GROMACS .gro file of C-alpha atoms in nm:
model
  460
    1MET     CA    1   4.572   5.809   8.136
    2SER     CA    2   4.708   6.064   8.380
    3GLY     CA    3   5.012   6.279   8.303
    4LYS     CA    4   5.208   6.113   8.585
    5ARG     CA    5   5.147   5.766   8.441
    6GLN     CA    6   5.256   5.883   8.096
    7LYS     CA    7   5.582   6.012   8.243
    8ARG     CA    8   5.652   5.671   8.397
    9GLN     CA    9   5.619   5.510   8.056
   10LEU     CA   10   5.888   5.734   7.903
   11GLU     CA   11   6.209   5.552   7.824
   12LEU     CA   12   6.402   5.811   8.020
   13ALA     CA   13   6.252   5.997   8.313
   14PHE     CA   14   6.403   6.310   8.468
   15PRO     CA   15   6.275   6.334   8.827
   16ARG     CA   16   6.295   6.651   9.027
   17GLN     CA   17   6.639   6.703   9.173
   18ARG     CA   18   6.679   6.658   9.549
   19ARG     CA   19   6.960   6.802   9.752
   20GLY     CA   20   7.250   6.567   9.794
   21GLU     CA   21   7.169   6.345   9.494
   22ALA     CA   22   7.456   6.462   9.274
   23PRO     CA   23   7.819   6.526   9.367
   24LYS     CA   24   7.927   6.882   9.425
   25PHE     CA   25   8.149   7.056   9.175
   26LEU     CA   26   8.413   7.326   9.196
   27ALA     CA   27   8.351   7.664   9.027
   28GLN     CA   28   8.555   7.584   8.717
   29GLY     CA   29   8.490   7.235   8.563
   30VAL     CA   30   8.303   6.920   8.657
   31GLU     CA   31   8.416   6.750   8.974
   32LEU     CA   32   8.365   6.373   9.005
   33PRO     CA   33   8.528   6.130   9.248
   34MET     CA   34   8.892   6.107   9.144
   35ALA     CA   35   9.093   5.789   9.124
   36GLU     CA   36   9.464   5.791   9.190
   37ASN     CA   37   9.676   5.889   8.893
   38ALA     CA   38   9.799   5.589   8.701
   39SER     CA   39  10.095   5.583   8.471
   40GLU     CA   40  10.046   5.722   8.124
   41SER     CA   41   9.796   5.510   7.937
   42THR     CA   42   9.581   5.528   7.629
   43ALA     CA   43   9.287   5.422   7.847
   44THR     CA   44   9.119   5.257   7.548
   45THR     CA   45   8.744   5.228   7.591
   46SER     CA   46   8.505   4.967   7.457
   47SER     CA   47   8.329   4.988   7.122
   48GLN     CA   48   7.996   5.013   7.311
   49LEU     CA   49   8.076   5.347   7.475
   50MET     CA   50   7.768   5.523   7.333
   51GLU     CA   51   7.540   5.275   7.513
   52GLU     CA   52   7.710   5.371   7.838
   53VAL     CA   53   7.663   5.741   7.759
   54CYS     CA   54   7.291   5.690   7.696
   55GLN     CA   55   7.228   5.488   8.011
   56ARG     CA   56   6.943   5.621   8.219
   57GLU     CA   57   7.145   5.698   8.534
   58ASN     CA   58   7.417   5.873   8.337
   59MET     CA   59   7.165   6.090   8.153
   60LEU     CA   60   6.984   6.173   8.477
   61GLN     CA   61   7.309   6.290   8.632
   62ALA     CA   62   7.386   6.495   8.321
   63TYR     CA   63   7.042   6.655   8.334
   64LYS     CA   64   7.089   6.752   8.699
   65ARG     CA   65   7.422   6.912   8.618
   66VAL     CA   66   7.284   7.110   8.322
   67LYS     CA   67   6.988   7.221   8.531
   68ARG     CA   68   7.215   7.332   8.815
   69ASN     CA   69   7.439   7.526   8.576
   70LYS     CA   70   7.141   7.711   8.426
   71GLY     CA   71   7.298   7.916   8.148
   72SER     CA   72   7.166   8.095   7.842
   73PRO     CA   73   6.974   7.930   7.557
   74GLY     CA   74   7.149   7.833   7.235
   75VAL     CA   75   7.054   7.908   6.876
   76ASP     CA   76   6.717   7.727   6.908
   77GLY     CA   77   6.605   7.948   7.197
   78LEU     CA   78   6.526   7.649   7.422
   79THR     CA   79   6.586   7.736   7.788
   80VAL     CA   80   6.696   7.508   8.070
   81PRO     CA   81   6.352   7.515   8.243
   82GLU     CA   82   6.198   7.396   7.915
   83LEU     CA   83   6.446   7.111   7.870
   84LEU     CA   84   6.254   6.845   8.064
   85GLU     CA   85   5.935   6.892   7.865
   86HIS     CA   86   6.135   6.886   7.543
   87LEU     CA   87   6.305   6.559   7.641
   88GLU     CA   88   5.974   6.396   7.728
   89SER     CA   89   5.866   6.452   7.369
   90HIS     CA   90   6.193   6.407   7.179
   91TRP     CA   91   6.432   6.195   7.384
   92ARG     CA   92   6.341   5.865   7.216
   93ASN     CA   93   6.433   6.008   6.875
   94ILE     CA   94   6.750   6.176   7.004
   95LYS     CA   95   6.866   5.854   7.170
   96GLU     CA   96   6.805   5.655   6.854
   97GLN     CA   97   7.016   5.900   6.654
   98LEU     CA   98   7.296   5.881   6.910
   99LEU     CA   99   7.301   5.501   6.908
  100GLN     CA  100   7.296   5.490   6.528
  101GLY     CA  101   7.568   5.754   6.502
  102THR     CA  102   7.357   5.994   6.297
  103TYR     CA  103   7.303   6.271   6.553
  104ARG     CA  104   7.421   6.613   6.436
  105PRO     CA  105   7.471   6.899   6.683
  106GLN     CA  106   7.325   7.240   6.614
  107PRO     CA  107   7.552   7.546   6.567
  108VAL     CA  108   7.671   7.721   6.880
  109ARG     CA  109   7.572   8.078   6.958
  110GLN     CA  110   7.881   8.297   6.980
  111VAL     CA  111   7.896   8.575   7.237
  112GLU     CA  112   8.181   8.795   7.357
  113ILE     CA  113   8.242   8.876   7.722
  114PRO     CA  114   8.487   9.145   7.837
  115LYS     CA  115   8.815   9.044   7.998
  116PRO     CA  116   8.924   9.212   8.323
  117ASN     CA  117   9.242   9.341   8.156
  118GLY     CA  118   9.067   9.468   7.842
  119GLY     CA  119   8.965   9.299   7.519
  120SER     CA  120   8.707   9.023   7.502
  121ARG     CA  121   8.677   8.646   7.517
  122LYS     CA  122   8.465   8.455   7.268
  123LEU     CA  123   8.226   8.198   7.413
  124GLY     CA  124   8.031   7.941   7.218
  125ILE     CA  125   7.697   7.855   7.380
  126PRO     CA  126   7.560   7.517   7.265
  127THR     CA  127   7.189   7.441   7.279
  128VAL     CA  128   7.071   7.293   7.608
  129VAL     CA  129   7.019   6.954   7.440
  130ASP     CA  130   7.377   6.955   7.314
  131ARG     CA  131   7.498   7.063   7.660
  132LEU     CA  132   7.312   6.763   7.803
  133ILE     CA  133   7.472   6.522   7.556
  134GLN     CA  134   7.819   6.670   7.603
  135GLN     CA  135   7.781   6.645   7.979
  136ALA     CA  136   7.677   6.279   7.950
  137ILE     CA  137   7.983   6.206   7.733
  138LEU     CA  138   8.206   6.397   7.974
  139GLN     CA  139   8.092   6.193   8.274
  140VAL     CA  140   8.188   5.868   8.101
  141LEU     CA  141   8.515   5.980   7.948
  142GLN     CA  142   8.646   6.175   8.245
  143LYS     CA  143   8.631   5.875   8.477
  144GLN     CA  144   8.847   5.681   8.231
  145TRP     CA  145   9.085   5.952   8.115
  146ASP     CA  146   9.153   6.160   8.424
  147PRO     CA  147   9.357   5.896   8.615
  148THR     CA  148   9.602   5.891   8.321
  149PHE     CA  149   9.667   6.269   8.321
  150SER     CA  150   9.976   6.426   8.474
  151GLU     CA  151  10.003   6.499   8.846
  152ASN     CA  152  10.117   6.849   8.748
  153SER     CA  153   9.787   6.935   8.578
  154TYR     CA  154   9.529   7.104   8.801
  155GLY     CA  155   9.269   7.276   8.584
  156PHE     CA  156   8.916   7.136   8.538
  157ARG     CA  157   8.998   6.806   8.702
  158PRO     CA  158   8.819   6.610   8.977
  159GLY     CA  159   8.950   6.686   9.323
  160ARG     CA  160   9.198   6.945   9.198
  161SER     CA  161   9.196   7.321   9.233
  162ALA     CA  162   9.382   7.644   9.175
  163HIS     CA  163   9.480   7.643   9.543
  164GLN     CA  164   9.661   7.313   9.498
  165ALA     CA  165   9.840   7.448   9.191
  166ILE     CA  166   9.961   7.763   9.367
  167THR     CA  167  10.073   7.562   9.672
  168ARG     CA  168  10.273   7.326   9.450
  169ALA     CA  169  10.429   7.627   9.275
  170GLN     CA  170  10.531   7.759   9.617
  171GLN     CA  171  10.704   7.427   9.692
  172HIS     CA  172  10.900   7.446   9.366
  173ILE     CA  173  11.020   7.798   9.449
  174ARG     CA  174  11.121   7.701   9.801
  175SER     CA  175  11.325   7.412   9.659
  176GLY     CA  176  11.557   7.670   9.502
  177ARG     CA  177  11.391   7.727   9.165
  178GLU     CA  178  11.361   8.104   9.186
  179TYR     CA  179  11.295   8.165   8.817
  180VAL     CA  180  10.975   8.089   8.631
  181VAL     CA  181  10.907   8.031   8.263
  182ASP     CA  182  10.561   8.184   8.243
  183LEU     CA  183  10.389   8.051   7.929
  184ASP     CA  184  10.080   8.212   7.781
  185LEU     CA  185   9.923   8.030   7.485
  186GLU     CA  186   9.792   8.275   7.231
  187LYS     CA  187   9.419   8.223   7.166
  188PHE     CA  188   9.447   7.860   7.270
  189PHE     CA  189   9.082   7.762   7.222
  190ASP     CA  190   9.073   7.932   6.881
  191ARG     CA  191   9.387   7.754   6.757
  192VAL     CA  192   9.321   7.391   6.857
  193ASN     CA  193   9.401   7.169   6.559
  194HIS     CA  194   9.111   6.927   6.506
  195ASP     CA  195   9.320   6.651   6.348
  196ILE     CA  196   9.581   6.652   6.626
  197LEU     CA  197   9.313   6.653   6.895
  198MET     CA  198   9.107   6.378   6.729
  199GLY     CA  199   9.423   6.173   6.693
  200GLN     CA  200   9.462   6.188   7.072
  201VAL     CA  201   9.095   6.099   7.124
  202ALA     CA  202   9.119   5.805   6.882
  203LYS     CA  203   9.402   5.654   7.092
  204ARG     CA  204   9.157   5.629   7.382
  205VAL     CA  205   8.818   5.566   7.219
  206LYS     CA  206   8.721   5.271   6.999
  207ASP     CA  207   8.355   5.360   6.955
  208LYS     CA  208   8.338   5.529   6.614
  209ARG     CA  209   8.003   5.690   6.701
  210ILE     CA  210   8.168   5.880   6.987
  211LEU     CA  211   8.457   5.980   6.760
  212ARG     CA  212   8.220   6.110   6.493
  213LEU     CA  213   8.011   6.298   6.747
  214ILE     CA  214   8.311   6.469   6.908
  215ARG     CA  215   8.437   6.567   6.564
  216ARG     CA  216   8.094   6.713   6.482
  217TYR     CA  217   8.096   6.913   6.804
  218LEU     CA  218   8.437   7.053   6.711
  219GLU     CA  219   8.319   7.144   6.363
  220ALA     CA  220   7.974   7.276   6.460
  221GLY     CA  221   7.916   7.616   6.305
  222LEU     CA  222   7.928   7.945   6.494
  223MET     CA  223   7.622   8.168   6.479
  224GLN     CA  224   7.673   8.540   6.530
  225ASN     CA  225   7.430   8.814   6.427
  226GLY     CA  226   7.214   8.555   6.252
  227MET     CA  227   7.496   8.426   6.030
  228VAL     CA  228   7.651   8.078   6.065
  229SER     CA  229   8.021   8.037   5.986
  230GLN     CA  230   8.195   7.700   5.959
  231ARG     CA  231   8.488   7.617   6.185
  232THR     CA  232   8.797   7.430   6.064
  233GLN     CA  233   9.003   7.476   6.380
  234GLY     CA  234   8.947   7.580   6.737
  235MET     CA  235   8.718   7.464   7.013
  236PRO     CA  236   8.432   7.674   7.153
  237GLN     CA  237   8.464   7.775   7.517
  238GLY     CA  238   8.134   7.718   7.689
  239GLY     CA  239   8.061   7.352   7.617
  240PRO     CA  240   8.102   7.089   7.894
  241LEU     CA  241   8.343   6.882   7.683
  242SER     CA  242   8.589   7.164   7.606
  243PRO     CA  243   8.785   7.152   7.937
  244LEU     CA  244   8.838   6.775   7.915
  245LEU     CA  245   8.947   6.792   7.550
  246SER     CA  246   9.187   7.078   7.625
  247ASN     CA  247   9.344   6.874   7.906
  248LEU     CA  248   9.378   6.579   7.669
  249LEU     CA  249   9.557   6.788   7.408
  250LEU     CA  250   9.790   6.956   7.658
  251ASP     CA  251   9.864   6.627   7.833
  252GLU     CA  252  10.122   6.575   7.558
  253LEU     CA  253  10.295   6.894   7.675
  254ASP     CA  254  10.286   6.767   8.034
  255ARG     CA  255  10.448   6.439   7.933
  256GLU     CA  256  10.720   6.616   7.737
  257LEU     CA  257  10.802   6.841   8.033
  258GLU     CA  258  10.810   6.541   8.267
  259ARG     CA  259  11.035   6.351   8.024
  260ARG     CA  260  11.280   6.642   8.041
  261GLY     CA  261  11.267   6.645   8.422
  262HIS     CA  262  11.110   6.990   8.463
  263ARG     CA  263  10.917   7.111   8.769
  264PHE     CA  264  10.597   7.278   8.653
  265CYS     CA  265  10.231   7.352   8.724
  266ARG     CA  266   9.966   7.370   8.456
  267TYR     CA  267   9.613   7.496   8.506
  268ALA     CA  268   9.424   7.463   8.175
  269ASP     CA  269   9.628   7.664   7.921
  270ASP     CA  270   9.822   7.853   8.191
  271CYS     CA  271  10.159   7.684   8.249
  272ASN     CA  272  10.450   7.784   8.474
  273ILE     CA  273  10.785   7.600   8.462
  274TYR     CA  274  11.026   7.656   8.754
  275VAL     CA  275  11.404   7.662   8.696
  276ARG     CA  276  11.717   7.769   8.884
  277SER     CA  277  11.853   8.045   8.659
  278GLN     CA  278  11.763   8.301   8.397
  279ARG     CA  279  11.978   8.123   8.141
  280ALA     CA  280  11.808   7.789   8.205
  281GLY     CA  281  11.470   7.960   8.177
  282GLU     CA  282  11.550   8.113   7.841
  283ARG     CA  283  11.669   7.776   7.713
  284VAL     CA  284  11.349   7.607   7.833
  285MET     CA  285  11.133   7.881   7.682
  286LYS     CA  286  11.297   7.830   7.343
  287LYS     CA  287  11.260   7.451   7.345
  288VAL     CA  288  10.900   7.448   7.473
  289THR     CA  289  10.799   7.709   7.217
  290ARG     CA  290  10.944   7.491   6.940
  291PHE     CA  291  10.764   7.182   7.077
  292LEU     CA  292  10.427   7.356   7.095
  293GLU     CA  293  10.454   7.501   6.748
  294ARG     CA  294  10.575   7.186   6.576
  295ARG     CA  295  10.395   6.910   6.767
  296LEU     CA  296  10.067   7.072   6.875
  297ARG     CA  297  10.045   7.362   6.626
  298LEU     CA  298   9.999   7.608   6.912
  299LYS     CA  299  10.157   7.949   6.948
  300ILE     CA  300  10.315   8.122   7.247
  301ASN     CA  301  10.205   8.479   7.312
  302GLN     CA  302  10.544   8.646   7.330
  303SER     CA  303  10.412   8.970   7.479
  304LYS     CA  304  10.254   8.790   7.777
  305SER     CA  305  10.514   8.517   7.829
  306ALA     CA  306  10.843   8.576   8.006
  307VAL     CA  307  11.131   8.434   8.209
  308ALA     CA  308  11.143   8.616   8.543
  309HIS     CA  309  11.133   8.578   8.920
  310PRO     CA  310  10.796   8.437   9.039
  311TRP     CA  311  10.727   8.747   9.246
  312GLU     CA  312  10.746   8.952   8.926
  313ARG     CA  313  10.468   8.746   8.763
  314LYS     CA  314  10.117   8.638   8.854
  315PHE     CA  315   9.974   8.287   8.842
  316LEU     CA  316   9.600   8.220   8.876
  317GLY     CA  317   9.550   8.561   9.038
  318PHE     CA  318   9.829   8.508   9.293
  319THR     CA  319  10.194   8.601   9.321
  320PHE     CA  320  10.469   8.541   9.580
  321SER     CA  321  10.675   8.740   9.825
  322VAL     CA  322  11.033   8.824   9.730
  323GLY     CA  323  11.295   8.568   9.823
  324HIS     CA  324  11.325   8.203   9.915
  325ALA     CA  325  11.029   8.205  10.160
  326ALA     CA  326  10.787   8.264   9.869
  327TYR     CA  327  10.478   8.344  10.075
  328ILE     CA  328  10.160   8.342   9.868
  329ARG     CA  329  10.026   8.691   9.798
  330VAL     CA  330   9.734   8.842   9.610
  331ALA     CA  331   9.855   8.968   9.274
  332PRO     CA  332   9.831   9.348   9.231
  333ALA     CA  333   9.613   9.297   8.923
  334SER     CA  334   9.365   9.098   9.136
  335VAL     CA  335   9.348   9.378   9.393
  336LYS     CA  336   9.291   9.626   9.110
  337ARG     CA  337   9.000   9.416   8.977
  338LEU     CA  338   8.851   9.400   9.327
  339ARG     CA  339   8.861   9.777   9.362
  340LEU     CA  340   8.712   9.824   9.016
  341ARG     CA  341   8.424   9.587   9.095
  342ILE     CA  342   8.352   9.751   9.431
  343ARG     CA  343   8.344  10.091   9.260
  344GLU     CA  344   8.090   9.953   9.013
  345LEU     CA  345   7.873   9.803   9.286
  346THR     CA  346   7.878  10.113   9.508
  347ALA     CA  347   7.838  10.369   9.230
  348ARG     CA  348   7.590  10.639   9.332
  349SER     CA  349   7.414  10.637   8.993
  350ARG     CA  350   7.308  10.269   8.995
  351GLY     CA  351   6.962  10.331   9.134
  352ARG     CA  352   6.990  10.068   9.409
  353SER     CA  353   6.899  10.107   9.774
  354PHE     CA  354   7.175  10.095  10.031
  355MET     CA  355   7.071   9.748  10.153
  356GLN     CA  356   7.059   9.614   9.799
  357VAL     CA  357   7.413   9.738   9.735
  358LEU     CA  358   7.524   9.596  10.070
  359GLY     CA  359   7.387   9.252   9.975
  360GLU     CA  360   7.551   9.255   9.632
  361THR     CA  361   7.880   9.370   9.779
  362SER     CA  362   7.877   9.103  10.050
  363ARG     CA  363   7.808   8.826   9.800
  364TYR     CA  364   8.097   8.941   9.583
  365LEU     CA  365   8.331   8.970   9.884
  366GLN     CA  366   8.232   8.624  10.004
  367GLY     CA  367   8.335   8.472   9.671
  368TRP     CA  368   8.656   8.675   9.662
  369GLN     CA  369   8.739   8.573  10.016
  370SER     CA  370   8.680   8.203   9.948
  371TYR     CA  371   8.928   8.213   9.659
  372TYR     CA  372   9.197   8.434   9.814
  373GLY     CA  373   9.147   8.308  10.168
  374ILE     CA  374   9.469   8.104  10.154
  375VAL     CA  375   9.668   8.429  10.150
  376ILE     CA  376   9.794   8.568  10.482
  377GLN     CA  377   9.810   8.943  10.424
  378PRO     CA  378   9.624   9.105  10.716
  379TRP     CA  379   9.755   9.453  10.639
  380LEU     CA  380   9.617   9.437  10.284
  381MET     CA  381   9.280   9.294  10.390
  382LYS     CA  382   9.248   9.553  10.666
  383LYS     CA  383   9.321   9.831  10.418
  384LEU     CA  384   9.065   9.697  10.169
  385ASP     CA  385   8.801   9.656  10.441
  386GLY     CA  386   8.842  10.019  10.548
  387TRP     CA  387   8.817  10.141  10.189
  388ILE     CA  388   8.503   9.931  10.123
  389ARG     CA  389   8.333  10.062  10.438
  390ARG     CA  390   8.416  10.417  10.334
  391ARG     CA  391   8.259  10.356   9.992
  392LEU     CA  392   7.941  10.234  10.161
  393ARG     CA  393   7.930  10.527  10.404
  394CYS     CA  394   7.969  10.759  10.109
  395LEU     CA  395   7.679  10.588   9.930
  396ALA     CA  396   7.449  10.617  10.231
  397TRP     CA  397   7.540  10.983  10.283
  398THR     CA  398   7.462  11.058   9.919
  399GLN     CA  399   7.128  10.879   9.928
  400TRP     CA  400   7.014  11.071  10.235
  401LYS     CA  401   7.053  11.395  10.030
  402THR     CA  402   6.892  11.659  10.257
  403TYR     CA  403   6.997  11.811  10.589
  404ASN     CA  404   6.681  11.688  10.767
  405LYS     CA  405   6.719  11.333  10.634
  406ARG     CA  406   7.085  11.314  10.730
  407SER     CA  407   7.025  11.454  11.077
  408LYS     CA  408   6.739  11.208  11.135
  409GLU     CA  409   6.931  10.902  11.015
  410LEU     CA  410   7.232  10.991  11.229
  411ARG     CA  411   7.011  11.023  11.539
  412ILE     CA  412   6.850  10.685  11.461
  413ARG     CA  413   7.199  10.534  11.464
  414GLY     CA  414   7.276  10.665  11.811
  415ILE     CA  415   7.439  11.003  11.736
  416HIS     CA  416   7.355  11.280  11.984
  417ALA     CA  417   7.109  11.534  11.838
  418ARG     CA  418   7.353  11.826  11.853
  419LYS     CA  419   7.634  11.621  11.698
  420ALA     CA  420   7.397  11.491  11.432
  421ALA     CA  421   7.290  11.845  11.340
  422GLN     CA  422   7.651  11.964  11.314
  423THR     CA  423   7.748  11.667  11.099
  424ALA     CA  424   7.445  11.700  10.871
  425ALA     CA  425   7.524  12.070  10.814
  426THR     CA  426   7.873  12.004  10.675
  427ARG     CA  427   7.958  12.142  10.333
  428ARG     CA  428   8.213  11.874  10.264
  429GLY     CA  429   8.159  11.646   9.967
  430PRO     CA  430   8.041  11.289  10.031
  431TRP     CA  431   8.389  11.133  10.020
  432ARG     CA  432   8.526  11.375  10.279
  433ALA     CA  433   8.205  11.388  10.483
  434CYS     CA  434   8.215  11.016  10.549
  435ARG     CA  435   8.540  11.070  10.742
  436LEU     CA  436   8.361  11.288  10.999
  437PRO     CA  437   8.340  11.127  11.347
  438GLY     CA  438   7.960  11.136  11.346
  439VAL     CA  439   7.933  10.943  11.020
  440GLN     CA  440   8.200  10.694  11.121
  441LYS     CA  441   8.033  10.631  11.455
  442ALA     CA  442   7.692  10.587  11.289
  443PHE     CA  443   7.847  10.339  11.046
  444SER     CA  444   8.095  10.175  11.278
  445VAL     CA  445   8.265   9.843  11.216
  446LYS     CA  446   8.020   9.677  11.457
  447HIS     CA  447   7.728   9.831  11.268
  448PHE     CA  448   7.850   9.689  10.937
  449GLN     CA  449   7.897   9.354  11.104
  450SER     CA  450   7.542   9.360  11.240
  451ILE     CA  451   7.391   9.428  10.896
  452GLY     CA  452   7.585   9.147  10.728
  453LEU     CA  453   7.881   9.304  10.549
  454VAL     CA  454   8.151   9.045  10.482
  455ALA     CA  455   8.493   9.153  10.612
  456LEU     CA  456   8.799   9.027  10.425
  457ASN     CA  457   9.008   9.051  10.743
  458GLY     CA  458   8.733   8.910  10.962
  459TYR     CA  459   8.560   9.074  11.257
  460GLY     CA  460   8.747   8.879  11.522
   0.00000   0.00000   0.00000
């Protein structure tokens, strides 16, 4: 019997993904078609929810999503490209365990990634099989739960984005609420109380197999440096289910704020409440802190939280102009991170060719531009564009090294031979040399445009 015929006889087949088969997702969180928000509801599901999770079409969609996400292997070392072959051999047994409620997840591999402002963030990387199962559960639960979440919640939700959150914040400020209660939850994912969270899940899920499996994912051990430690609280960042469960837990905060009539925007664990005065803000800060600590067992980071004008704080990488107009601006910290990243990409000691650096820089700028493109700050973008071009000119000048090489490259780029010789003979350092007219003309704005450099301010 041929290999193709054997594949057809598998209970679950995973065909090769074609473009357009699965819905597109935003950068942060799974994006599925969103229904209109209903009133608050427990959205109780049937006791046969696991059968829906294990349905062929649902698992196929989950596999496509895991494959598209790629990602690192978990503790078992199984990679995403190896997942299909593994499922062909083991899916029948895995499915049986899921339906019987006996499946036990493997520990997650803990890694630490640096934060832009210093410190590190702990990520828990599940095995690819557990990522597949979590994704399948997510696809079923999100369709049922998301319509019941608050309209003021924007993070990791279908059809919602950071741009919508910052635009809504702008509307609150323009309505006269020129003070913000900026809440930062201290180590939110590490402090999630399992019993409180599972109590919220149990209000919405009847299937005890799903409840047991979610609890097991929460309690799965953490492996670091070959040692597995048990977890009694917290939720690992890195699993597909974590964003949905965090929204479920914090939905209780949303409902409390709505009950009190507050105007607010929440994106994951980042919440801003807009009020009319400093005194009102301090009162709200005190009451919300008490609610979070007593009801949800969460803690406010006092050093990062504050009551202030919105233009004195940042929200999702943005800030606002001073005054009632509240124009959206790029936060200074975001500009600082951009400059730091460009310095890293254009460093002379990286051992990359000029065109390689140009390609990496353009890809980074394209992503940055797509996120901050809603900001109208032409003077800032023009200033950044000029600085980036100067960094690239400096890199090229350094890589040419010798007088003969520099003179030749300048002539190739249309500089007169005499001018090229004078420019190449300069004793100025690279940063000052790239301000010489010959170098600027060789690497003009039109030249950078022709070789594909993305301009934050556009080339129009």
